[in-house]
CSV table of C-alpha atoms and ligand atoms in Angstrom, one decimal:
chain,number,residue,atom,x,y,z
A,1,UNK,CA,9.8,-8.2,17.2
A,2,UNK,CA,10.0,-11.9,16.6
A,3,UNK,CA,9.7,-13.7,13.2
A,4,UNK,CA,9.1,-17.2,12.0
A,5,UNK,CA,12.5,-19.0,12.2
A,6,UNK,CA,12.3,-20.5,8.7
A,7,UNK,CA,12.0,-18.8,5.3
A,8,UNK,CA,8.4,-18.0,4.3
A,9,UNK,CA,7.1,-18.3,0.7
A,10,UNK,CA,4.5,-15.5,0.1
A,11,UNK,CA,1.9,-14.8,-2.5
A,12,UNK,CA,0.1,-11.6,-3.4
A,13,UNK,CA,-2.8,-11.4,-6.0
A,14,UNK,CA,-5.2,-9.0,-4.4
A,15,UNK,CA,-5.4,-6.6,-7.4
A,16,UNK,CA,-3.4,-6.3,-10.6
A,17,UNK,CA,0.0,-7.6,-9.6
A,18,UNK,CA,0.9,-11.3,-9.4
A,19,UNK,CA,3.7,-11.6,-7.0
A,20,UNK,CA,5.6,-14.2,-5.1
A,21,UNK,CA,8.5,-13.8,-2.6
A,22,UNK,CA,10.7,-15.7,-0.2
A,23,UNK,CA,11.6,-13.9,3.0
A,24,UNK,CA,13.2,-14.7,6.3
A,25,UNK,CA,11.8,-12.3,8.8
A,26,UNK,CA,12.6,-8.9,7.3
A,27,UNK,CA,15.3,-10.2,5.0
A,28,UNK,CA,14.1,-10.6,1.3
A,29,UNK,CA,15.6,-13.4,-0.8
A,30,UNK,CA,13.4,-12.9,-3.8
A,31,UNK,CA,10.4,-10.7,-4.8
A,32,UNK,CA,9.0,-11.3,-8.2
A,33,UNK,CA,6.2,-9.0,-9.5
A,34,UNK,CA,4.3,-9.5,-12.8
A,35,UNK,CA,2.2,-6.4,-13.4
A,36,UNK,CA,-1.0,-6.4,-15.4
A,37,UNK,CA,-1.0,-2.6,-15.6
A,38,UNK,CA,-0.4,-2.6,-19.4
A,39,UNK,CA,-3.5,-4.9,-19.9
A,40,UNK,CA,-5.8,-2.7,-17.7
A,41,UNK,CA,-4.5,0.5,-19.4
A,42,UNK,CA,-6.8,-0.2,-22.3
A,43,UNK,CA,-9.9,0.2,-20.0
A,44,UNK,CA,-8.4,2.9,-17.9
A,45,UNK,CA,-8.6,0.8,-14.7
A,46,UNK,CA,-8.6,-2.7,-13.3
A,47,UNK,CA,-11.2,-5.1,-14.8
A,48,UNK,CA,-11.8,-7.7,-12.0
A,49,UNK,CA,-12.6,-10.7,-14.3
A,50,UNK,CA,-9.6,-10.0,-16.5
A,51,UNK,CA,-7.3,-9.6,-13.5
A,52,UNK,CA,-8.3,-13.0,-12.1
A,53,UNK,CA,-7.6,-14.7,-15.4
A,54,UNK,CA,-4.3,-13.0,-15.8
A,55,UNK,CA,-3.3,-14.2,-12.3
A,56,UNK,CA,-4.1,-17.8,-13.4
A,57,UNK,CA,-1.6,-17.5,-16.2
A,58,UNK,CA,1.1,-15.8,-14.2
A,59,UNK,CA,1.0,-17.5,-10.8
A,60,UNK,CA,3.0,-20.7,-11.4
A,61,UNK,CA,5.8,-19.0,-13.4
A,62,UNK,CA,6.1,-16.3,-10.8
A,63,UNK,CA,6.2,-18.8,-8.0
A,64,UNK,CA,8.8,-20.9,-9.7
A,65,UNK,CA,11.0,-17.8,-10.3
A,66,UNK,CA,10.6,-16.7,-6.7
A,67,UNK,CA,11.7,-20.1,-5.4
A,68,UNK,CA,14.5,-20.7,-7.9
A,69,UNK,CA,17.5,-19.2,-6.1
A,70,UNK,CA,16.0,-18.7,-2.6
A,71,UNK,CA,16.5,-21.0,0.4
A,72,UNK,CA,13.7,-23.7,0.8
A,73,UNK,CA,10.7,-22.3,2.6
A,74,UNK,CA,9.1,-23.8,5.7
A,75,UNK,CA,5.7,-22.0,5.6
A,76,UNK,CA,3.4,-20.1,3.3
A,77,UNK,CA,1.7,-16.7,3.6
A,78,UNK,CA,-0.9,-15.4,1.2
A,79,UNK,CA,-3.0,-12.3,0.9
A,80,UNK,CA,-6.6,-13.3,1.5
A,81,UNK,CA,-8.3,-9.9,2.3
A,82,UNK,CA,-9.2,-7.2,1.3
A,83,UNK,CA,-9.1,-7.1,-2.5
A,84,UNK,CA,-10.9,-8.4,-5.6
A,85,UNK,CA,-12.3,-11.8,-4.6
A,86,UNK,CA,-11.7,-13.5,-7.9
A,87,UNK,CA,-8.1,-12.2,-7.9
A,88,UNK,CA,-7.5,-13.2,-4.3
A,89,UNK,CA,-8.9,-16.7,-4.9
A,90,UNK,CA,-6.1,-17.5,-7.4
A,91,UNK,CA,-3.4,-16.8,-4.8
A,92,UNK,CA,-5.2,-18.5,-2.0
A,93,UNK,CA,-5.9,-21.7,-4.0
A,94,UNK,CA,-2.2,-21.8,-5.1
A,95,UNK,CA,-1.1,-21.3,-1.4
A,96,UNK,CA,-3.5,-24.1,-0.1
A,97,UNK,CA,-2.3,-26.5,-2.8
A,98,UNK,CA,1.4,-25.9,-1.8
A,99,UNK,CA,0.6,-26.1,1.9
A,100,UNK,CA,-1.2,-29.4,1.3
A,101,UNK,CA,1.6,-30.9,-0.8
A,102,UNK,CA,4.5,-29.8,1.4
A,103,UNK,CA,2.8,-30.0,4.8
A,104,UNK,CA,3.7,-26.3,5.5
A,105,UNK,CA,1.9,-24.1,8.0
A,106,UNK,CA,-0.4,-21.6,6.2
A,107,UNK,CA,-1.3,-18.0,7.1
A,108,UNK,CA,-3.7,-15.7,5.4
A,109,UNK,CA,-2.5,-12.1,5.5
A,110,UNK,CA,-4.4,-8.8,5.5
A,111,UNK,CA,-3.1,-6.7,2.5
A,112,UNK,CA,-2.9,-3.6,4.7
A,113,UNK,CA,-0.9,-5.5,7.3
A,114,UNK,CA,1.5,-6.3,4.5
A,115,UNK,CA,1.9,-2.6,3.6
A,116,UNK,CA,2.4,-1.7,7.2
A,117,UNK,CA,5.1,-4.3,7.7
A,118,UNK,CA,6.9,-3.2,4.4
A,119,UNK,CA,8.4,-0.4,6.6
A,120,UNK,CA,10.6,-3.0,8.3
A,121,UNK,CA,12.0,-4.5,5.1
A,122,UNK,CA,15.8,-5.1,5.5
A,123,UNK,CA,15.9,-3.8,9.1
A,124,UNK,CA,18.0,-5.6,11.7
A,125,UNK,CA,16.0,-6.3,14.9
A,126,UNK,CA,18.0,-3.8,16.9
A,127,UNK,CA,17.1,-1.1,14.4
A,128,UNK,CA,13.4,-1.2,14.9
A,129,UNK,CA,12.1,2.3,15.8
A,130,UNK,CA,10.2,3.0,19.0
A,131,UNK,CA,6.6,2.9,19.9
A,132,UNK,CA,4.1,4.4,19.6
A,133,UNK,CA,4.5,4.4,15.8
A,134,UNK,CA,2.3,6.4,13.5
A,135,UNK,CA,2.0,5.1,9.9
A,136,UNK,CA,0.4,6.7,6.9
A,137,UNK,CA,-0.9,4.0,4.5
A,138,UNK,CA,-1.6,5.4,1.1
A,139,UNK,CA,-2.5,3.2,-1.8
A,140,UNK,CA,-5.1,2.7,-4.6
A,141,UNK,CA,-7.6,1.3,-2.2
A,142,UNK,CA,-6.6,2.8,1.2
A,143,UNK,CA,-5.8,6.1,3.0
A,144,UNK,CA,-5.3,5.3,6.6
A,145,UNK,CA,-3.6,6.8,9.6
A,146,UNK,CA,-2.6,3.8,11.9
A,147,UNK,CA,-1.3,4.1,15.4
A,148,UNK,CA,0.7,1.2,17.0
A,149,UNK,CA,0.9,1.8,20.8
A,150,UNK,CA,1.9,-1.9,21.0
A,151,UNK,CA,3.4,-4.1,18.3
A,152,UNK,CA,0.7,-6.2,16.6
A,153,UNK,CA,-2.2,-4.0,17.9
A,154,UNK,CA,-3.0,-1.4,15.3
A,155,UNK,CA,-5.5,1.3,15.8
A,156,UNK,CA,-7.0,3.2,12.8
A,157,UNK,CA,-7.2,6.8,13.9
A,158,UNK,CA,-8.1,8.3,10.5
A,159,UNK,CA,-9.2,7.2,7.1
A,160,UNK,CA,-10.7,8.5,3.9
A,161,UNK,CA,-14.4,9.3,3.7
A,162,UNK,CA,-14.5,8.8,0.0
A,163,UNK,CA,-11.7,8.2,-2.5
A,164,UNK,CA,-8.3,6.8,-1.6
A,165,UNK,CA,-5.1,9.0,-2.2
A,166,UNK,CA,-4.1,6.7,-5.1
A,167,UNK,CA,-7.6,7.0,-6.6
A,168,UNK,CA,-7.2,10.8,-6.5
A,169,UNK,CA,-4.0,10.4,-8.5
A,170,UNK,CA,-5.5,7.9,-10.9
A,171,UNK,CA,-8.8,9.8,-11.5
A,172,UNK,CA,-6.9,13.1,-11.9
A,173,UNK,CA,-4.5,11.4,-14.4
A,174,UNK,CA,-7.5,10.1,-16.4
A,175,UNK,CA,-9.0,13.6,-16.6
A,176,UNK,CA,-5.7,15.0,-17.8
A,177,UNK,CA,-5.4,12.2,-20.4
A,178,UNK,CA,-2.3,10.7,-18.7
A,179,UNK,CA,-3.4,7.1,-18.6
A,180,UNK,CA,-3.4,4.3,-16.0
A,181,UNK,CA,-1.9,3.9,-13.4
A,182,UNK,CA,-2.0,7.6,-12.8
A,183,UNK,CA,0.3,8.2,-9.8
A,184,UNK,CA,3.6,7.8,-11.6
A,185,UNK,CA,2.3,9.6,-14.7
A,186,UNK,CA,1.2,12.7,-12.6
A,187,UNK,CA,4.6,12.7,-10.8
A,188,UNK,CA,6.5,12.6,-14.1
A,189,UNK,CA,4.3,15.3,-15.7
A,190,UNK,CA,4.5,17.5,-12.6
A,191,UNK,CA,8.3,17.8,-12.9
A,192,UNK,CA,8.0,20.5,-15.5
A,193,UNK,CA,4.9,22.1,-13.9
A,194,UNK,CA,4.1,25.0,-11.6
A,195,UNK,CA,2.2,23.7,-8.5
A,196,UNK,CA,0.8,27.2,-7.8
A,197,UNK,CA,-0.8,27.7,-11.3
A,198,UNK,CA,-4.2,26.2,-10.5
A,199,UNK,CA,-6.0,26.5,-7.2
A,200,UNK,CA,-7.3,23.1,-6.0
A,201,UNK,CA,-9.0,22.3,-2.7
A,202,UNK,CA,-7.3,20.6,0.3
A,203,UNK,CA,-8.8,17.9,2.6
A,204,UNK,CA,-11.5,18.9,5.0
A,205,UNK,CA,-10.3,20.9,8.0
A,206,UNK,CA,-13.2,20.0,10.3
A,207,UNK,CA,-12.5,16.3,10.0
A,208,UNK,CA,-9.5,16.0,12.4
A,209,UNK,CA,-7.7,12.9,11.0
A,210,UNK,CA,-10.0,11.8,8.2
A,211,UNK,CA,-9.3,12.5,4.6
A,212,UNK,CA,-11.6,13.4,1.6
A,213,UNK,CA,-10.5,13.6,-2.0
A,214,UNK,CA,-13.9,13.7,-3.8
A,215,UNK,CA,-13.9,17.5,-3.8
A,216,UNK,CA,-10.5,17.5,-5.4
A,217,UNK,CA,-11.8,15.2,-8.1
A,218,UNK,CA,-14.7,17.5,-8.9
A,219,UNK,CA,-12.5,20.6,-8.9
A,220,UNK,CA,-10.1,18.9,-11.3
A,221,UNK,CA,-13.0,18.0,-13.6
A,222,UNK,CA,-14.2,21.7,-13.5
A,223,UNK,CA,-10.7,22.9,-14.2
A,224,UNK,CA,-10.4,20.6,-17.3
A,225,UNK,CA,-13.8,21.7,-18.5
A,226,UNK,CA,-13.0,25.4,-17.9
A,227,UNK,CA,-9.5,25.4,-19.5
A,228,UNK,CA,-10.3,23.0,-22.3
A,229,UNK,CA,-7.4,22.7,-24.8
A,230,UNK,CA,-5.6,25.7,-23.2
A,231,UNK,CA,-4.8,23.7,-20.1
A,232,UNK,CA,-1.2,23.2,-19.2
A,233,UNK,CA,-1.0,19.5,-18.3
A,234,UNK,CA,2.3,19.8,-16.4
A,235,UNK,CA,0.9,22.7,-14.3
A,236,UNK,CA,-2.4,20.9,-13.7
A,237,UNK,CA,-0.4,17.7,-12.7
A,238,UNK,CA,1.8,19.7,-10.4
A,239,UNK,CA,-1.2,21.5,-8.8
A,240,UNK,CA,-3.0,18.2,-8.3
A,241,UNK,CA,0.0,16.5,-6.8
A,242,UNK,CA,0.6,19.5,-4.5
A,243,UNK,CA,-3.1,19.4,-3.3
A,244,UNK,CA,-2.8,15.7,-2.5
A,245,UNK,CA,0.6,16.0,-0.8
A,246,UNK,CA,-0.6,19.0,1.3
A,247,UNK,CA,-3.7,17.2,2.4
A,248,UNK,CA,-1.8,14.1,3.5
A,249,UNK,CA,1.0,16.0,5.2
A,250,UNK,CA,-1.4,18.3,7.1
A,251,UNK,CA,-3.4,15.3,8.6
A,252,UNK,CA,-0.1,13.5,9.3
A,253,UNK,CA,1.2,16.5,11.2
A,254,UNK,CA,-2.1,17.0,13.1
A,255,UNK,CA,-1.9,13.3,14.2
A,256,UNK,CA,1.8,13.7,15.3
A,257,UNK,CA,0.7,16.7,17.5
A,258,UNK,CA,-2.2,14.7,19.0
A,259,UNK,CA,-0.6,11.3,19.5
A,260,UNK,CA,3.1,12.2,20.1
A,261,UNK,CA,4.5,9.1,18.4
A,262,UNK,CA,8.2,8.0,18.8
A,263,UNK,CA,8.5,6.9,15.2
A,264,UNK,CA,6.8,7.4,11.8
A,265,UNK,CA,6.2,5.3,8.7
A,266,UNK,CA,5.0,6.0,5.2
A,267,UNK,CA,3.8,3.0,3.2
A,268,UNK,CA,1.6,1.9,0.2
A,269,UNK,CA,1.8,2.6,-3.5
A,270,UNK,CA,1.5,6.3,-3.2
A,271,UNK,CA,4.5,6.3,-0.8
A,272,UNK,CA,6.5,5.8,-4.1
A,273,UNK,CA,5.7,9.5,-4.8
A,274,UNK,CA,8.8,11.6,-4.6
A,275,UNK,CA,7.1,14.8,-3.6
A,276,UNK,CA,5.3,13.0,-0.8
A,277,UNK,CA,8.4,11.2,0.4
A,278,UNK,CA,10.4,14.4,0.6
A,279,UNK,CA,7.6,16.4,2.2
A,280,UNK,CA,7.2,13.8,5.0
A,281,UNK,CA,11.0,13.4,5.4
A,282,UNK,CA,11.1,17.2,6.0
A,283,UNK,CA,8.2,17.0,8.5
A,284,UNK,CA,9.9,14.1,10.4
A,285,UNK,CA,13.2,15.9,10.7
A,286,UNK,CA,11.4,19.1,12.0
A,287,UNK,CA,9.9,16.9,14.8
A,288,UNK,CA,13.2,15.0,15.2
A,289,UNK,CA,11.4,11.7,14.6
A,290,UNK,CA,12.7,8.7,12.6
A,291,UNK,CA,10.6,8.0,9.5
A,292,UNK,CA,10.6,4.6,7.8
A,293,UNK,CA,9.8,4.6,4.0
A,294,UNK,CA,10.4,1.4,2.0
A,295,UNK,CA,12.2,1.6,-1.3
A,296,UNK,CA,9.8,2.3,-4.1
A,297,UNK,CA,9.5,-1.3,-5.3
A,298,UNK,CA,8.3,-2.3,-1.9
A,299,UNK,CA,5.7,0.5,-1.8
A,300,UNK,CA,3.6,-0.7,-4.7
A,301,UNK,CA,2.0,-4.2,-4.3
A,302,UNK,CA,4.5,-7.0,-3.8
A,303,UNK,CA,4.6,-10.4,-2.0
A,304,UNK,CA,7.7,-9.6,0.1
A,305,UNK,CA,5.7,-7.4,2.4
A,306,UNK,CA,3.1,-10.2,2.7
A,307,UNK,CA,5.9,-12.5,3.7
A,308,UNK,CA,7.2,-10.2,6.4
A,309,UNK,CA,3.7,-9.7,7.8
A,310,UNK,CA,3.0,-13.5,7.6
A,311,UNK,CA,6.3,-14.3,9.2
A,312,UNK,CA,5.4,-12.1,12.1
A,313,UNK,CA,1.9,-13.6,12.5
A,314,UNK,CA,3.3,-17.2,12.3
A,315,UNK,CA,5.8,-16.3,15.1
A,316,UNK,CA,2.8,-15.3,17.2
A,317,UNK,CA,1.4,-18.7,16.7
A,318,UNK,CA,-1.3,-17.7,14.2
A,319,UNK,CA,-2.3,-20.5,11.7
A,320,UNK,CA,-5.0,-21.0,9.1
A,321,UNK,CA,-6.4,-24.3,7.9
A,322,UNK,CA,-7.8,-25.3,4.5
A,323,UNK,CA,-11.1,-23.5,5.2
A,324,UNK,CA,-9.2,-20.2,4.7
A,325,UNK,CA,-11.5,-17.9,2.6
A,326,UNK,CA,-11.1,-14.7,0.7
A,327,UNK,CA,-12.9,-11.4,1.5
A,328,UNK,CA,-13.3,-8.0,-0.2
A,329,UNK,CA,-13.0,-6.3,3.3
A,330,UNK,CA,-12.1,-7.1,6.9
A,331,UNK,CA,-10.4,-5.7,10.0
A,332,UNK,CA,-6.7,-5.8,10.6
A,333,UNK,CA,-5.5,-8.6,12.8
A,334,UNK,CA,-5.2,-7.5,16.4
A,335,UNK,CA,-7.0,-4.2,15.6
A,336,UNK,CA,-8.1,-2.1,18.6
A,337,UNK,CA,-10.7,0.6,18.6
B,421,LIG,O1,-0.3,-0.3,-3.0
B,421,LIG,P1,-0.7,-0.3,-4.5
B,421,LIG,O2,0.3,-0.8,-5.4
B,421,LIG,O3,-2.0,-1.0,-4.7
B,421,LIG,C1,-3.1,-1.0,-3.8
B,421,LIG,O4,-3.1,-1.6,-2.7
B,421,LIG,O5,-4.0,-0.2,-4.1
B,421,LIG,O6,-1.0,1.2,-4.8
B,421,LIG,C2,-1.4,1.6,-6.1
B,421,LIG,C3,-1.6,3.1,-6.2
B,421,LIG,C4,-2.2,3.5,-7.5
B,421,LIG,O7,-3.3,4.4,-7.3
B,421,LIG,C5,-1.0,4.3,-8.1
B,421,LIG,O8,-1.4,5.4,-9.0
B,421,LIG,C6,-0.3,4.8,-6.9
B,421,LIG,O9,-0.3,3.8,-6.0
B,421,LIG,N1,1.1,5.2,-7.2
B,421,LIG,C7,1.6,6.4,-7.1
B,421,LIG,C8,3.0,6.4,-7.5
B,421,LIG,N2,3.2,5.1,-7.8
B,421,LIG,C9,2.1,4.4,-7.6
B,421,LIG,N3,1.0,7.6,-6.7
B,421,LIG,C10,1.7,8.7,-6.8
B,421,LIG,N4,3.0,8.7,-7.2
B,421,LIG,C11,3.7,7.6,-7.6
B,421,LIG,N5,4.9,7.7,-7.9
B,422,LIG,ZN1,-1.6,-2.4,-2.0
């Protein structure tokens, strides 16, 4: 894989993290993340208008800090899709202003491409694992199985039909009174819990590589209603986590059997989950396949992953001009059907 020969300044503002980073290929010089989680906690989820305003306050201090001790950049990458359009606009406007002032090349990055490329953080080019590569992307907005037969040409072979894996954690945590964001809270509560205590449904068997978590959400609601104040929150958290991990791992394994990849990757905010990490590590070693999982701080939203993805696209010759727009959705660059 080839990357842009100069350091790339990257910006990520697609949801509730304001982040800026400087990277050179897969090497990270700085990666500053200002989280708004505390603010959104009050409402139990992200409020788009409030998120956009918070990005306006945070963006320049975060950019300044990211550039402080890093080598001078020669290009700028920014998340422009998919995400909350107001939130994305703050990052894209800042990136355009800098590209204009400095004369740097500009590249808009797909948020999911950033998560996918986070698997390569810190890797030397001779350590890149083989193709085809099967990646599981699990975040607050996405649950996708992505196959790369060729670098830069992703194929989505499975996705969620309803809620994303992170939403399943967040909604479950809300029902159990554990607050927002729920993934880490469920993980912490589950440590003291019995995952076999409450029976909760797994993803649909008939849907080969697609996921579904809405049944789990309904079942958790029923459980909370049925048990009332008798409910053991640690046991419920452990049971919920086990149901999500089982569903993800079963589909991942089915896709390994079908597509026979040479390497595996686990990325996205939910990849920070320790139970999921160890389950997939176990699965990978059973198959004798290398599994890339970024360190936890690169699983949740950050600009370093956007920089790595942007650096790769810039090296391919991709550029955007000042007409670069934001979008709440959009296909991955190079995506094949
Ligand atoms: O990638 P990310 O930061 O943002 C999106 O692109 O959506 O993912 C956020 C999601 C949230 O749903 C959060 O609850 C989940 O990742 N998450 C976790 C953990 N840490 C974050 N889920 C399970 N276990 C964790 N330790
Ligand atoms: Zn994300």
